[in-house]
Amino acid sequence: QRQPVESGGGSVPAGGSLRLSCAASGYIYNSNCMGWFRQAPGKKREGVAAIDIDGNISYADSVKGRFTIQKDKARNTLDLQMNSLKPEDSAMYYCGVDPGHLITCTSDSAPFGVWGQGTQVTVSS
């Protein structure tokens, strides 16, 4: 199974924005569920956002109103726009795709099935 490839991470001050992209050719049109999750050192993995094949979207409470997940079918990417970033958003961010095993698709479905190497996001206070 092809692994997604994440990009767009970096270091920003609190209140800043970043846009993460996940190259997911072959999954954008066919995967029942795709999403983003994150993990910081010493912390549990946290599902951030998910989108199903019908476009239904789910966000973790911690990012609602600040993060936006969307598919860019022209670029075959799954993007995560992150605004009003906080230091607690600092983590490695991963893109996950469901190869066909999930029954439900929510941010709690992380890691979704197949995931990439991740991209680091660091938010300074």
PDB file of C-alpha atoms in Angstrom:
ATOM      1  CA  GLN A   1       0.000   0.000   0.000  1.00  0.00           C
ATOM      2  CA  ARG A   2       1.288   3.407  -0.926  1.00  0.00           C
ATOM      3  CA  GLN A   3       2.187   5.629   1.975  1.00  0.00           C
ATOM      4  CA  PRO A   4       0.947   9.198   2.000  1.00  0.00           C
ATOM      5  CA  VAL A   5       3.629  11.880   2.037  1.00  0.00           C
ATOM      6  CA  GLU A   6       3.187  14.860   4.339  1.00  0.00           C
ATOM      7  CA  SER A   7       4.705  18.311   3.904  1.00  0.00           C
ATOM      8  CA  GLY A   8       4.272  21.886   5.076  1.00  0.00           C
ATOM      9  CA  GLY A   9       5.373  21.691   8.676  1.00  0.00           C
ATOM     10  CA  GLY A  10       7.586  24.291  10.287  1.00  0.00           C
ATOM     11  CA  SER A  11       8.114  26.632  13.199  1.00  0.00           C
ATOM     12  CA  VAL A  12       5.753  29.540  13.825  1.00  0.00           C
ATOM     13  CA  PRO A  13       4.940  31.850  16.747  1.00  0.00           C
ATOM     14  CA  ALA A  14       1.702  31.449  18.652  1.00  0.00           C
ATOM     15  CA  GLY A  15      -1.184  32.862  16.649  1.00  0.00           C
ATOM     16  CA  GLY A  16       0.448  31.981  13.360  1.00  0.00           C
ATOM     17  CA  SER A  17      -0.750  29.722  10.566  1.00  0.00           C
ATOM     18  CA  LEU A  18       0.527  26.743   8.629  1.00  0.00           C
ATOM     19  CA  ARG A  19      -0.899  24.677   5.819  1.00  0.00           C
ATOM     20  CA  LEU A  20      -0.046  20.999   5.740  1.00  0.00           C
ATOM     21  CA  SER A  21      -0.417  18.925   2.599  1.00  0.00           C
ATOM     22  CA  CYS A  22      -0.609  15.200   2.147  1.00  0.00           C
ATOM     23  CA  ALA A  23       0.212  13.710  -1.237  1.00  0.00           C
ATOM     24  CA  ALA A  24      -2.253  10.856  -1.444  1.00  0.00           C
ATOM     25  CA  SER A  25      -2.522   9.888  -5.069  1.00  0.00           C
ATOM     26  CA  GLY A  26      -4.913   7.019  -5.527  1.00  0.00           C
ATOM     27  CA  TYR A  27      -6.685   7.651  -2.235  1.00  0.00           C
ATOM     28  CA  ILE A  28      -8.289  11.046  -2.782  1.00  0.00           C
ATOM     29  CA  TYR A  29     -11.137   9.665  -4.869  1.00  0.00           C
ATOM     30  CA  ASN A  30     -11.407   6.157  -3.421  1.00  0.00           C
ATOM     31  CA  SER A  31     -10.621   6.142   0.284  1.00  0.00           C
ATOM     32  CA  ASN A  32     -13.650   5.935   2.571  1.00  0.00           C
ATOM     33  CA  CYS A  33     -11.826   7.958   5.184  1.00  0.00           C
ATOM     34  CA  MET A  34      -8.774  10.175   5.344  1.00  0.00           C
ATOM     35  CA  GLY A  35      -7.496  12.371   8.096  1.00  0.00           C
ATOM     36  CA  TRP A  36      -4.777  13.948  10.143  1.00  0.00           C
ATOM     37  CA  PHE A  37      -3.507  13.002  13.547  1.00  0.00           C
ATOM     38  CA  ARG A  38      -0.661  14.202  15.711  1.00  0.00           C
ATOM     39  CA  GLN A  39       1.634  12.998  18.406  1.00  0.00           C
ATOM     40  CA  ALA A  40       3.892  14.995  20.690  1.00  0.00           C
ATOM     41  CA  PRO A  41       6.722  13.440  22.719  1.00  0.00           C
ATOM     42  CA  GLY A  42       5.346  11.807  25.857  1.00  0.00           C
ATOM     43  CA  LYS A  43       1.727  12.358  24.827  1.00  0.00           C
ATOM     44  CA  LYS A  44      -0.973  10.152  23.421  1.00  0.00           C
ATOM     45  CA  ARG A  45      -1.746  10.153  19.729  1.00  0.00           C
ATOM     46  CA  GLU A  46      -4.602  12.542  18.975  1.00  0.00           C
ATOM     47  CA  GLY A  47      -6.869  12.465  15.976  1.00  0.00           C
ATOM     48  CA  VAL A  48      -7.167  16.005  14.607  1.00  0.00           C
ATOM     49  CA  ALA A  49      -9.568  15.883  11.673  1.00  0.00           C
ATOM     50  CA  ALA A  50     -11.138  13.433   9.261  1.00  0.00           C
ATOM     51  CA  ILE A  51     -13.095  13.570   6.026  1.00  0.00           C
ATOM     52  CA  ASP A  52     -15.057  10.728   4.499  1.00  0.00           C
ATOM     53  CA  ILE A  53     -15.719   9.900   0.873  1.00  0.00           C
ATOM     54  CA  ASP A  54     -18.953  11.936   0.939  1.00  0.00           C
ATOM     55  CA  GLY A  55     -17.201  15.007   2.301  1.00  0.00           C
ATOM     56  CA  ASN A  56     -18.457  14.699   5.870  1.00  0.00           C
ATOM     57  CA  ILE A  57     -15.918  16.223   8.250  1.00  0.00           C
ATOM     58  CA  SER A  58     -15.043  15.612  11.874  1.00  0.00           C
ATOM     59  CA  TYR A  59     -12.720  17.662  14.085  1.00  0.00           C
ATOM     60  CA  ALA A  60     -11.245  17.141  17.504  1.00  0.00           C
ATOM     61  CA  ASP A  61     -12.697  19.615  20.000  1.00  0.00           C
ATOM     62  CA  SER A  62      -9.221  21.028  20.577  1.00  0.00           C
ATOM     63  CA  VAL A  63      -8.965  22.317  16.991  1.00  0.00           C
ATOM     64  CA  LYS A  64     -12.547  23.196  16.074  1.00  0.00           C
ATOM     65  CA  GLY A  65     -12.817  26.674  14.635  1.00  0.00           C
ATOM     66  CA  ARG A  66      -9.062  26.870  14.018  1.00  0.00           C
ATOM     67  CA  PHE A  67      -8.233  23.994  11.655  1.00  0.00           C
ATOM     68  CA  THR A  68      -9.807  23.164   8.299  1.00  0.00           C
ATOM     69  CA  ILE A  69      -9.406  19.873   6.441  1.00  0.00           C
ATOM     70  CA  GLN A  70     -10.086  19.682   2.739  1.00  0.00           C
ATOM     71  CA  LYS A  71      -9.366  17.578  -0.289  1.00  0.00           C
ATOM     72  CA  ASP A  72      -7.740  19.197  -3.290  1.00  0.00           C
ATOM     73  CA  LYS A  73      -8.726  16.819  -6.046  1.00  0.00           C
ATOM     74  CA  ALA A  74      -6.838  18.781  -8.684  1.00  0.00           C
ATOM     75  CA  ARG A  75      -3.570  18.305  -6.775  1.00  0.00           C
ATOM     76  CA  ASN A  76      -4.504  14.917  -5.264  1.00  0.00           C
ATOM     77  CA  THR A  77      -3.745  16.230  -1.804  1.00  0.00           C
ATOM     78  CA  LEU A  78      -5.409  16.263   1.571  1.00  0.00           C
ATOM     79  CA  ASP A  79      -4.722  19.616   3.177  1.00  0.00           C
ATOM     80  CA  LEU A  80      -4.942  20.872   6.733  1.00  0.00           C
ATOM     81  CA  GLN A  81      -5.127  24.623   7.181  1.00  0.00           C
ATOM     82  CA  MET A  82      -4.120  25.511  10.720  1.00  0.00           C
ATOM     83  CA  ASN A  83      -4.839  28.991  12.040  1.00  0.00           C
ATOM     84  CA  SER A  84      -4.476  30.605  15.464  1.00  0.00           C
ATOM     85  CA  LEU A  85      -1.840  28.059  16.380  1.00  0.00           C
ATOM     86  CA  LYS A  86      -1.049  27.454  20.038  1.00  0.00           C
ATOM     87  CA  PRO A  87       2.067  25.996  21.664  1.00  0.00           C
ATOM     88  CA  GLU A  88       0.010  22.913  22.576  1.00  0.00           C
ATOM     89  CA  ASP A  89      -0.471  22.269  18.851  1.00  0.00           C
ATOM     90  CA  SER A  90       3.243  21.439  18.587  1.00  0.00           C
ATOM     91  CA  ALA A  91       3.611  17.831  17.468  1.00  0.00           C
ATOM     92  CA  MET A  92       4.492  15.556  14.597  1.00  0.00           C
ATOM     93  CA  TYR A  93       1.530  15.590  12.245  1.00  0.00           C
ATOM     94  CA  TYR A  94       0.624  12.552  10.205  1.00  0.00           C
ATOM     95  CA  CYS A  95      -1.739  11.995   7.321  1.00  0.00           C
ATOM     96  CA  GLY A  96      -3.662   8.748   7.415  1.00  0.00           C
ATOM     97  CA  VAL A  97      -5.815   7.004   4.835  1.00  0.00           C
ATOM     98  CA  ASP A  98      -8.219   4.116   5.159  1.00  0.00           C
ATOM     99  CA  PRO A  99      -7.531   1.319   2.668  1.00  0.00           C
ATOM    100  CA  GLY A 100     -11.056   0.008   3.225  1.00  0.00           C
ATOM    101  CA  HIS A 101     -11.279  -1.324   6.758  1.00  0.00           C
ATOM    102  CA  LEU A 102     -12.976   1.411   8.745  1.00  0.00           C
ATOM    103  CA  ILE A 103     -16.681   1.344   9.507  1.00  0.00           C
ATOM    104  CA  THR A 104     -16.926   4.905  10.769  1.00  0.00           C
ATOM    105  CA  CYS A 105     -14.921   7.994   9.905  1.00  0.00           C
ATOM    106  CA  THR A 106     -14.276  10.533  12.622  1.00  0.00           C
ATOM    107  CA  SER A 107     -11.185  12.185  14.021  1.00  0.00           C
ATOM    108  CA  ASP A 108     -11.164   9.316  16.556  1.00  0.00           C
ATOM    109  CA  SER A 109     -10.573   6.896  13.654  1.00  0.00           C
ATOM    110  CA  ALA A 110      -6.870   7.844  13.706  1.00  0.00           C
ATOM    111  CA  PRO A 111      -4.457   6.502  12.555  1.00  0.00           C
ATOM    112  CA  PHE A 112      -6.916   5.520   9.821  1.00  0.00           C
ATOM    113  CA  GLY A 113      -4.899   2.586   8.462  1.00  0.00           C
ATOM    114  CA  VAL A 114      -1.936   3.714   6.375  1.00  0.00           C
ATOM    115  CA  TRP A 115       0.094   6.762   7.316  1.00  0.00           C
ATOM    116  CA  GLY A 116       3.181   8.629   6.251  1.00  0.00           C
ATOM    117  CA  GLN A 117       6.402   9.722   7.897  1.00  0.00           C
ATOM    118  CA  GLY A 118       4.925  12.880   9.337  1.00  0.00           C
ATOM    119  CA  THR A 119       5.808  16.559   9.304  1.00  0.00           C
ATOM    120  CA  GLN A 120       6.887  18.496  12.392  1.00  0.00           C
ATOM    121  CA  VAL A 121       4.929  21.500  13.622  1.00  0.00           C
ATOM    122  CA  THR A 122       6.451  23.669  16.336  1.00  0.00           C
ATOM    123  CA  VAL A 123       4.599  26.635  17.822  1.00  0.00           C
ATOM    124  CA  SER A 124       6.543  28.961  20.090  1.00  0.00           C
ATOM    125  CA  SER A 125       4.964  31.009  22.864  1.00  0.00           C
TER     126      SER A 125
END
